Short mmCIF file of C-alpha atoms in Angstrom, two decimals:
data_model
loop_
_atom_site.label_atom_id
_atom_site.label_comp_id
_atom_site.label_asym_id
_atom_site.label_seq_id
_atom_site.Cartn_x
_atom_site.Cartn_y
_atom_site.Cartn_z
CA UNK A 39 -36.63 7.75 -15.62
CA UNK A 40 -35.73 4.36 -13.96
CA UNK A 41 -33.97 4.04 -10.64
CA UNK A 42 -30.67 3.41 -12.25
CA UNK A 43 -30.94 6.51 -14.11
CA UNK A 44 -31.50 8.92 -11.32
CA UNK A 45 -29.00 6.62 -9.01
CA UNK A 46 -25.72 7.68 -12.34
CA UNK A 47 -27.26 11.10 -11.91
CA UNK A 48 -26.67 11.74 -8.50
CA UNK A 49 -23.49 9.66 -8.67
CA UNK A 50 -22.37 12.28 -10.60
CA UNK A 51 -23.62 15.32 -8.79
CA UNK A 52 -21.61 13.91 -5.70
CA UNK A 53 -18.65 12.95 -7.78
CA UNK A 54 -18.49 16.63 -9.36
CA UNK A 55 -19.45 17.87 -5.66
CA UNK A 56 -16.31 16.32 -4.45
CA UNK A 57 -14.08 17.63 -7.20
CA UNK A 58 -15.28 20.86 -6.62
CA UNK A 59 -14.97 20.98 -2.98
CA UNK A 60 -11.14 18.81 -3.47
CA UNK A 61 -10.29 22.07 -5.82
CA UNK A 62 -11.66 24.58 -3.10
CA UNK A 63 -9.41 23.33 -0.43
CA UNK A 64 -6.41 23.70 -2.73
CA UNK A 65 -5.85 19.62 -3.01
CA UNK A 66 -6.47 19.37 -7.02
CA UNK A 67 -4.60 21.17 -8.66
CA UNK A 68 -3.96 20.04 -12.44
CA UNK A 69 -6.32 20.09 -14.80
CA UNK A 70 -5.75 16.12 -15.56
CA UNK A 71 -6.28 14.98 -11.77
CA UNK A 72 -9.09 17.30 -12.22
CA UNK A 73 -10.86 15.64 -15.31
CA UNK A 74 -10.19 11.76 -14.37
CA UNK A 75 -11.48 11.92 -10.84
CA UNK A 76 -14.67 13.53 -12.56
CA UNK A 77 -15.11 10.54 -15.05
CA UNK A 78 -14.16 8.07 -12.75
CA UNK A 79 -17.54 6.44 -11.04
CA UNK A 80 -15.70 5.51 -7.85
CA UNK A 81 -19.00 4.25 -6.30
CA UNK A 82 -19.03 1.06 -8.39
CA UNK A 83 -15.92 -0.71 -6.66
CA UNK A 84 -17.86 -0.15 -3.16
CA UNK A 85 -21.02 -1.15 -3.72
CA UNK A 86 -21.74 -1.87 0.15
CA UNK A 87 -21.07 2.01 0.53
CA UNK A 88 -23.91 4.49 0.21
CA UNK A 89 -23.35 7.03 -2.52
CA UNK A 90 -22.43 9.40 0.57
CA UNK A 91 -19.55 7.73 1.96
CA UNK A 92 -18.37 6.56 -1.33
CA UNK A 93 -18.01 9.91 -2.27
CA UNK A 94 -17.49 11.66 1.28
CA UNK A 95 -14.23 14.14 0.28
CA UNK A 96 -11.83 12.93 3.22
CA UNK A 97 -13.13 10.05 4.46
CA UNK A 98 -11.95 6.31 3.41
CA UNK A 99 -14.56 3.12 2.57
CA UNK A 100 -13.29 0.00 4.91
CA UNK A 101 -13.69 -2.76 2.28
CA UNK A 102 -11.90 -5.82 4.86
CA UNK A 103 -10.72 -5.90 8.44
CA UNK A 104 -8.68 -8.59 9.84
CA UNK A 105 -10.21 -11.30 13.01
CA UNK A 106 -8.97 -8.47 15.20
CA UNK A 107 -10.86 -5.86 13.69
CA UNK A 108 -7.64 -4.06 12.17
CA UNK A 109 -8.27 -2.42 8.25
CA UNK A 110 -6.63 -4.83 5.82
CA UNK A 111 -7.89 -2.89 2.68
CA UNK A 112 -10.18 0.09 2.13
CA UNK A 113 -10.69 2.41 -1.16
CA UNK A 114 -8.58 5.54 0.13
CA UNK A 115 -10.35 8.96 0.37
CA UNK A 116 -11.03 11.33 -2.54
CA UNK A 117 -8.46 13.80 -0.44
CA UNK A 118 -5.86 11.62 -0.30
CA UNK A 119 -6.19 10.02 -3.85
CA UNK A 120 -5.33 13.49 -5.56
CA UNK A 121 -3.45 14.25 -3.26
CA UNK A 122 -1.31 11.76 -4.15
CA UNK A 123 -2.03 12.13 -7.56
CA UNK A 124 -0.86 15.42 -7.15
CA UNK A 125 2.72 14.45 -6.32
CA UNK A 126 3.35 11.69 -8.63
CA UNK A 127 2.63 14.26 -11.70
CA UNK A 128 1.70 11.37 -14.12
CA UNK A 129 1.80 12.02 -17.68
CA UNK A 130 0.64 10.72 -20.95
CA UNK A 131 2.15 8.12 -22.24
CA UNK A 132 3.85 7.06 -18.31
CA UNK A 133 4.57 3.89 -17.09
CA UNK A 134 2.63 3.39 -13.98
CA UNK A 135 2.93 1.01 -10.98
CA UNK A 136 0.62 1.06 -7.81
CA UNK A 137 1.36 -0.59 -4.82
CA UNK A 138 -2.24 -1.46 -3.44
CA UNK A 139 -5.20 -1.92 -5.06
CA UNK A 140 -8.99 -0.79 -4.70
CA UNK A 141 -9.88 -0.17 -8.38
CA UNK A 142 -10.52 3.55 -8.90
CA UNK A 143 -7.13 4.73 -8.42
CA UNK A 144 -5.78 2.17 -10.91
CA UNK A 145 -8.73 4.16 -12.90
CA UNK A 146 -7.78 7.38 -12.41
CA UNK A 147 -4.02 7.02 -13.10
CA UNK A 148 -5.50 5.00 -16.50
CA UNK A 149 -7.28 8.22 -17.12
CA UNK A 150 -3.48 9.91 -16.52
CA UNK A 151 -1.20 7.93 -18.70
CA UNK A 152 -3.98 8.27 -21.85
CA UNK A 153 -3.92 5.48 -24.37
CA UNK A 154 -0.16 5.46 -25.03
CA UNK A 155 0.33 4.81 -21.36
CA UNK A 156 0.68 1.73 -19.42
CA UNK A 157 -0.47 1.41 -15.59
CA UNK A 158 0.04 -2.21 -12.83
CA UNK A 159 -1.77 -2.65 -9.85
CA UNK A 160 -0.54 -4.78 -7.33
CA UNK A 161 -1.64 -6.25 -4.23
CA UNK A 162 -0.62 -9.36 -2.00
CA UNK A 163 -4.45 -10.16 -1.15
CA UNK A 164 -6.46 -11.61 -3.73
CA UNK A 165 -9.77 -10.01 -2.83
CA UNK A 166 -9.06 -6.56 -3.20
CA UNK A 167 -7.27 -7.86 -6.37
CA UNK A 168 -10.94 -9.52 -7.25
CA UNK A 169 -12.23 -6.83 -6.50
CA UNK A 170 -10.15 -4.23 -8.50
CA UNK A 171 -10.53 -6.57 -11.62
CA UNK A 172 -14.31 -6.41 -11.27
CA UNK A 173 -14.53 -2.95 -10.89
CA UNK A 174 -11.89 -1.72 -13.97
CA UNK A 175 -13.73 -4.69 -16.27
CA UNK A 176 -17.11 -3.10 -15.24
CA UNK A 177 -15.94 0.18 -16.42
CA UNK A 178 -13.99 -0.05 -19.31
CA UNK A 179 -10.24 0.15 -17.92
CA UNK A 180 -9.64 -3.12 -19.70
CA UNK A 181 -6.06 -1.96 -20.60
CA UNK A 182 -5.08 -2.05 -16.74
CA UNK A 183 -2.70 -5.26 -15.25
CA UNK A 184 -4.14 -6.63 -12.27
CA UNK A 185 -1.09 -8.37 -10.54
CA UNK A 186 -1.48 -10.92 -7.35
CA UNK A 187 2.11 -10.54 -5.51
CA UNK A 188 3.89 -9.65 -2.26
CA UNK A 189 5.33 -5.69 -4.02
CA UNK A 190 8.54 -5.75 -1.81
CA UNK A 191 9.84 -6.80 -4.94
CA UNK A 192 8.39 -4.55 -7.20
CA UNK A 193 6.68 -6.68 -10.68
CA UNK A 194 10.07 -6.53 -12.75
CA UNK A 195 7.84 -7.88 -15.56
CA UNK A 196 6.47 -4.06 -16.74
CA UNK A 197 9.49 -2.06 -15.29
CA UNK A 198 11.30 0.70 -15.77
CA UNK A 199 8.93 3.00 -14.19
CA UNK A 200 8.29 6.75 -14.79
CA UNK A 201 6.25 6.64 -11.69
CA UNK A 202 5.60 4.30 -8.67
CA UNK A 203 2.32 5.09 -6.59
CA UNK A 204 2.27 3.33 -3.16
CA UNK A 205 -1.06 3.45 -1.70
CA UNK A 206 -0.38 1.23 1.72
CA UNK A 207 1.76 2.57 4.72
CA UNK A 208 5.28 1.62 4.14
CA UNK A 209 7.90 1.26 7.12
CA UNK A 210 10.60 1.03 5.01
CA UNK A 211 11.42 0.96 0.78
CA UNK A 212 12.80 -2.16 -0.62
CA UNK A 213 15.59 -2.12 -3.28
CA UNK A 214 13.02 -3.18 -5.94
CA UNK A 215 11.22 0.60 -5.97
CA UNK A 216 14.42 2.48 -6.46
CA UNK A 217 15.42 -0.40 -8.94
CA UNK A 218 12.60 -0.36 -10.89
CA UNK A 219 12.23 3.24 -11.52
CA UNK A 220 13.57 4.79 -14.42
CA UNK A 221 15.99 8.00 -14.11
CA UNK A 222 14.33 10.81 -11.96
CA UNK A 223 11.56 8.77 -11.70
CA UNK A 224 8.87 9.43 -8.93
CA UNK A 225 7.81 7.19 -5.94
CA UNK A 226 4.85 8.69 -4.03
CA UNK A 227 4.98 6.33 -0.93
CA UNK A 228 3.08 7.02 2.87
CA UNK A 229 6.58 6.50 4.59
CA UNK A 230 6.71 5.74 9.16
CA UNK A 231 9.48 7.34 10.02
CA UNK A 232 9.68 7.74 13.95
CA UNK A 233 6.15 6.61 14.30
CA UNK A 234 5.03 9.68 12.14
CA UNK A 235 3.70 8.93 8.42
CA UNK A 236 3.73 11.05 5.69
CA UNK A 237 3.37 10.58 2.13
CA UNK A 238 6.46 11.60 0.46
CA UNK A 239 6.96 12.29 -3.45
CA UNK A 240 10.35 11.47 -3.88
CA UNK A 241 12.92 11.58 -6.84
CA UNK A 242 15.25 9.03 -8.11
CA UNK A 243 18.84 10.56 -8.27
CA UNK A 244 21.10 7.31 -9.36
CA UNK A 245 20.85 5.39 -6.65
CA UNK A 246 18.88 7.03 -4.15
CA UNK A 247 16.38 9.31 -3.37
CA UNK A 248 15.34 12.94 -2.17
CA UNK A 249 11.71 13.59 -0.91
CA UNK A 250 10.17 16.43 -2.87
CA UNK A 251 7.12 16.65 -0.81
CA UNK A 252 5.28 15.81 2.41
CA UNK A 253 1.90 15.41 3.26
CA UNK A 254 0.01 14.36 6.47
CA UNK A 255 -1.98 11.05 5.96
CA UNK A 256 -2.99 7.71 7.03
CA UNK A 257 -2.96 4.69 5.40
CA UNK A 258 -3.53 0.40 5.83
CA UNK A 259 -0.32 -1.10 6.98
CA UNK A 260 1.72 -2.94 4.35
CA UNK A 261 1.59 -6.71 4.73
CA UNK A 262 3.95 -9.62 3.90
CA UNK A 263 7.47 -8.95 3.66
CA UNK A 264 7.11 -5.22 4.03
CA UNK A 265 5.16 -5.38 7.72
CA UNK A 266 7.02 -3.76 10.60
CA UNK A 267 5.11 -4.14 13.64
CA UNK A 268 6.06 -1.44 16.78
CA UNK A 269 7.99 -2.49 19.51
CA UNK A 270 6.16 -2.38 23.10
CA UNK A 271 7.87 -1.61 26.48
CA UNK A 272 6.18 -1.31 29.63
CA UNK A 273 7.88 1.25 31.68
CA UNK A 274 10.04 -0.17 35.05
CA UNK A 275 8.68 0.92 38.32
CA UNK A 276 4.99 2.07 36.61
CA UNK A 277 2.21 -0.14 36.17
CA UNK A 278 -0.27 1.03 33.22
CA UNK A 279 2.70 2.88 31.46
CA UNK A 280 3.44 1.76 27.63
CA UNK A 281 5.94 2.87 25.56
CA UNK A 282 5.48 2.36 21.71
CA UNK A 283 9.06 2.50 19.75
CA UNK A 284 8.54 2.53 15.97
CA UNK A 285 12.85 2.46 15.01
CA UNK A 286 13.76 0.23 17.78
CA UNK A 287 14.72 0.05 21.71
CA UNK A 288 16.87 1.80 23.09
CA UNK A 289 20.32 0.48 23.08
CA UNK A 290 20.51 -1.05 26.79
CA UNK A 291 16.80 -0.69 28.23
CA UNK A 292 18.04 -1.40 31.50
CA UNK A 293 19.28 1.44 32.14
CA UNK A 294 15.85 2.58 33.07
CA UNK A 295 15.31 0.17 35.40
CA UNK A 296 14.47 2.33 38.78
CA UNK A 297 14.55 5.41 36.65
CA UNK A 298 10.93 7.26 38.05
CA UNK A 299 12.38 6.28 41.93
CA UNK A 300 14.66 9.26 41.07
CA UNK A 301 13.03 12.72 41.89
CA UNK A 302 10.93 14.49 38.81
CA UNK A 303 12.39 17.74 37.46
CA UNK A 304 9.94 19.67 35.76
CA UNK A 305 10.02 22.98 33.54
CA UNK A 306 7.86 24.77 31.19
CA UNK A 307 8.76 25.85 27.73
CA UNK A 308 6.57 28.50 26.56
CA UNK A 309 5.90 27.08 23.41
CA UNK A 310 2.15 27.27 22.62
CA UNK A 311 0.22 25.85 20.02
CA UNK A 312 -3.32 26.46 18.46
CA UNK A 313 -6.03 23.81 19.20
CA UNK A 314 -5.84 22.64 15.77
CA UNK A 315 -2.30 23.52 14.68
CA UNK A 316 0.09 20.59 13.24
CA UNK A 317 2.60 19.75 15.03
CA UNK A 318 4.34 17.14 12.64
CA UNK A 319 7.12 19.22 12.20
CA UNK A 320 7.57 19.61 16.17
CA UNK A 321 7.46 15.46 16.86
CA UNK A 322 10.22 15.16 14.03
CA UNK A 323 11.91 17.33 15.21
CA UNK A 324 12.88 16.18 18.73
CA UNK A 325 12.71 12.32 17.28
CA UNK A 326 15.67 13.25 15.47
CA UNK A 327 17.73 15.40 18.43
CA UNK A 328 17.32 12.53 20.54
CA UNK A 329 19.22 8.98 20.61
CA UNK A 330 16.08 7.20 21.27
CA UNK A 331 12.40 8.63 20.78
CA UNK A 332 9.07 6.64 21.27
CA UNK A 333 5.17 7.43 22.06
CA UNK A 334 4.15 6.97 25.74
CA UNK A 335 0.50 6.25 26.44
CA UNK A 336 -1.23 5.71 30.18
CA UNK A 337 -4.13 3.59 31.16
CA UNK A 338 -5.28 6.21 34.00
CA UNK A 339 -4.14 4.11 37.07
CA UNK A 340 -0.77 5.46 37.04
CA UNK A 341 0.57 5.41 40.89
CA UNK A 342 1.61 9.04 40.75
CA UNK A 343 5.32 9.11 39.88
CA UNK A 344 4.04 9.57 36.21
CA UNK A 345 2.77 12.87 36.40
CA UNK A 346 -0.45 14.40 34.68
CA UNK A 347 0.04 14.73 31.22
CA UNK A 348 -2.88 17.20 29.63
CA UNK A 349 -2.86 14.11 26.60
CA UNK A 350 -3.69 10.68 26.25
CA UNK A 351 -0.12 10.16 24.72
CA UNK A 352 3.45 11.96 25.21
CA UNK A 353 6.39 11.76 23.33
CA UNK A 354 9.13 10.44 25.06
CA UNK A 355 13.37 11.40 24.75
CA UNK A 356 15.46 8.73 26.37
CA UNK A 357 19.15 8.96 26.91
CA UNK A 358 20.74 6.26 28.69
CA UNK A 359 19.57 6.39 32.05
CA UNK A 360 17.42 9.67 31.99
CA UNK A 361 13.71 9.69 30.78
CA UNK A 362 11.15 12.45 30.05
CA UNK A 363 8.22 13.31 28.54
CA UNK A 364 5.99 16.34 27.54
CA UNK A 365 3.09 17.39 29.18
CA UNK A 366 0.43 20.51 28.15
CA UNK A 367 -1.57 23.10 29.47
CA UNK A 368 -4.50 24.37 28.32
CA UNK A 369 -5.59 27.32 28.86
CA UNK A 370 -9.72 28.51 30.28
CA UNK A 371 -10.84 28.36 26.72
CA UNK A 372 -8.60 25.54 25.12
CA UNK A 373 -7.43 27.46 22.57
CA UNK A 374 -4.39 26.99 22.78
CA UNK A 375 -1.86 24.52 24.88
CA UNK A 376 1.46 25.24 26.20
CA UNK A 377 4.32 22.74 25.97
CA UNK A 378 6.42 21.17 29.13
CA UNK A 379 8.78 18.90 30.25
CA UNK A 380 9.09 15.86 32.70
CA UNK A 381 12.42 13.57 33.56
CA UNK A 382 13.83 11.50 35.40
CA UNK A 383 17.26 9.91 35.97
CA UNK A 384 20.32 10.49 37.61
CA UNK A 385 20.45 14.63 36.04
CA UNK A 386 16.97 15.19 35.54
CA UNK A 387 16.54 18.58 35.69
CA UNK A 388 19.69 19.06 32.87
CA UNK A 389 17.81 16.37 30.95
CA UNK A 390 14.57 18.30 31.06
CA UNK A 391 15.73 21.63 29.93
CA UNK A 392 17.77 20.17 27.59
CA UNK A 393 14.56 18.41 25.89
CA UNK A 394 13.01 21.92 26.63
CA UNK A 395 15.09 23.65 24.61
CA UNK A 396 14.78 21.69 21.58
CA UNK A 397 10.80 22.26 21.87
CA UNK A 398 12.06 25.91 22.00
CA UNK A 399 13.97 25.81 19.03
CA UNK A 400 11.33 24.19 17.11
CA UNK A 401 8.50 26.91 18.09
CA UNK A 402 11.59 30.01 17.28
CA UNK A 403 13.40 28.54 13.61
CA UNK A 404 11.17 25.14 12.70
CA UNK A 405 7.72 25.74 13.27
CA UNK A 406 5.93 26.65 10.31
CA UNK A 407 8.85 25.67 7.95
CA UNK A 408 8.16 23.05 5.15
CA UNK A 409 9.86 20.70 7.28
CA UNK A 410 13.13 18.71 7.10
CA UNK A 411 14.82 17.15 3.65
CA UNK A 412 14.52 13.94 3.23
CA UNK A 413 16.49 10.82 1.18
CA UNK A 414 16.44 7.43 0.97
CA UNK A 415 19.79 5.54 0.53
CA UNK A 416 20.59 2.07 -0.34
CA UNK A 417 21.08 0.14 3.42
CA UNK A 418 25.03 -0.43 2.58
CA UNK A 419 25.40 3.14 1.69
CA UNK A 420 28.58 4.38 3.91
CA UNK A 421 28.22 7.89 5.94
CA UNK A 422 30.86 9.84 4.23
CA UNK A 423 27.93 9.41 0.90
CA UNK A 424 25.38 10.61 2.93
CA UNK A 425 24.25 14.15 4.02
CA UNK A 426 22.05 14.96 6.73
CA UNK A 427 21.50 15.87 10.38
CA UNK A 428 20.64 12.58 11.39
CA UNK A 429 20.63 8.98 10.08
CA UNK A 430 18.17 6.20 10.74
CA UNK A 431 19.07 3.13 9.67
CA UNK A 432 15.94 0.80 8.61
CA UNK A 433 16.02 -2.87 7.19
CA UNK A 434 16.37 -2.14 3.14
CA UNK A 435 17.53 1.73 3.59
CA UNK A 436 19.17 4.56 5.51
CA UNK A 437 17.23 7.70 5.97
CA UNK A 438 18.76 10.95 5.97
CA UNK A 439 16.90 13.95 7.24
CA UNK A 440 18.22 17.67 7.22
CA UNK A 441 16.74 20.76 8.78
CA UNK A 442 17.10 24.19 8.33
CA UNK A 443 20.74 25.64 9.61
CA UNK A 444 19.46 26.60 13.30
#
């Protein structure tokens, strides 16, 4: 047996080892997800990667980082792959367009579509275009296009779509990927809403559409025309305090100049959460009862005014001229952390129990619901078309999101 032999044969025992474990934790599901990630020899389009990390379950291979040492392109994690997978539902015979290429997903959606089928692959960077070519030649997905091209607009060339796969994090969705799906067509896309990314299946209903599913993950930002880069404030009156704003500034920022020289109210909520609990639900949740929500982070040399915040970040409600922020305490053990509120401005205690009873209503009728409904509308879509709690308008679309009746 040469080394190449016993180097397939444990390239399989991982791969199955993966799929097994990937089943066990309830992420594959269908038998056909199932059967192409175990054919698929993902270790071939990394073959910098040890046989470990190219087959570690939830952990992604870096393939390129940028001068500044950002991720540019990687070969996502088994986890998120399926999970993915998962949502688009691709069947035989589909039409299949991803949105960011590594090579083994364009593989296993191959694997999906069957013979009959017909899958693109897209990415604006030629390497990890190379680089999917390579791999897909190497293993026999011959009947896979490779496509070099900025996807905010889509490749028109193989559309209608049944299904869409976006496998980059996406700010925003350009006309092109409702356009060039077919009828109830499915676009899996990691979407930032608020700061908070999630990848959604959604559904095309005529011309929009409505999220079907939501999963916590984390993905390479889009480049080219597609890249949204946060806005950065540094607070008035606090040295070493950033804000991060993902859907914009607030309206007149000014208003906050001399904002912490006003006294701090403080309160408590008694909303407690696990150690490891998810809180997604409770961050999009006050980002949408708010008129402007952001991410506050410290560098430790804060003169005071700023209060101790049990976190290296906070999320942060602005309204006009009042400002606050949550804090946490742990308890001895750090089991579990209990949720509270700082402001300032010219009513700061109102303000504060005000943002302390939204956390309140989130921990007695959100928490530990599927979360809010979500759809994506053209950006000249008028409000009397669109239903929802809350609107945020974003360069190519209007989001709506609806909760639960509270």
């Amino acid at each position: 047996m040469n080394d190449a032999t016993v180097a397939s044969d444990e390239a399989m025992r991982l791969r199955n080892k993966t799929v097994d474990q990937l089943k066990s934790d309830g992420v594959i599901v269908s038998p056909g997800v199932e059967a192409a990630m175990r054919k698929v020899p993902r270790h071939l389009a990394v073959p910098e990667a040890s046989l470990d990390d190219a087959y570690s379950p939830y952990n992604a291979v870096i393939t390129q980082e940028d001068e500044h040492g950002n991720h540019t392109s990687s070969v996502s994690a088994p986890q998120i792959q399926a999970m993915q997978l998962e949502q688009a539902g691709i069947r035989p015979g589909d039409t299949v367009l991803e949105i960011g290429t590594s090579g083994p997903n364009a593989a296993y959606l191959a694997e999906l579509v069957g013979p009959t089928g017909q899958v693109t692959t897209v990415d604006i960077d030629p390497a990890p275009a190379d680089r999917a070519k390579r791999f897909l030649g190497e293993t026999g997905y011959t009947n896979v296009n490779v496509v070099v091209a900025d996807a905010e607009n889509g490749v028109a060339k193989f559309a209608p779509y049944d299904a869409i796969v976006v496998t980059l994090g996406a700010w925003d969705i350009p006309p092109a990927w409702i356009d060039q799906l077919k009828d109830d067509g499915r676009l899996v896309v990691p979407l930032r809403i608020n700061g908070l990314t999630r990848t959604y299946e959604f559904v095309r209903q005529a011309d929009h559409l409505v999220a079907t599913s939501a999963h916590v993950c984390g993905f390479v930002a889009a480049q080219g025309a597609g890249s949204h880069t946060q806005q950065v404030m540094q607070l008035p009156g606090e040295e070493g305090v950033t804000l991060r704003f993902d859907e914009g500034l607030p309206a007149n920022p000014s208003l906050l100049d001399g904002v912490l020289n006003t006294p701090r109210a403080e309160t408590w909520t008694g909303v407690t959460v696990a150690s490891q609990e998810p809180i997604g639900t409770l961050q999009m949740y006050l980002s949408t009862q708010v008129p402007t929500y952001c991410f506050m982070s410290t560098n430790g040399l804060t003169s005071g005014k700023i209060g101790p915040t049990g976190s290296s970040w906070s999320m942060v409600a602005i309204d006009g001229p009042h400002f606050a922020y949550t804090v946490v305490r742990r308890d001895t053990e750090k089991k579990t952390a209990e949720y509270g509120v700082h402001a300032f401005g010219p009513e700061a205690a109102e303000f504060a129990e005000r943002i302390a009873g939204i956390l309140r209503t989130w921990g007695e009728r959100i928490r530990g619901s599927e979360g809010p409904r979500i759809a994506v509308y053209p950006a000249g879509t008028p409000d009397d078309r669109i239903t929802g709690d809350r609107i945020i308008p974003k360069r190519h679309s209007r989001i709506s999101i609806s909760w639960p009746a509270v």
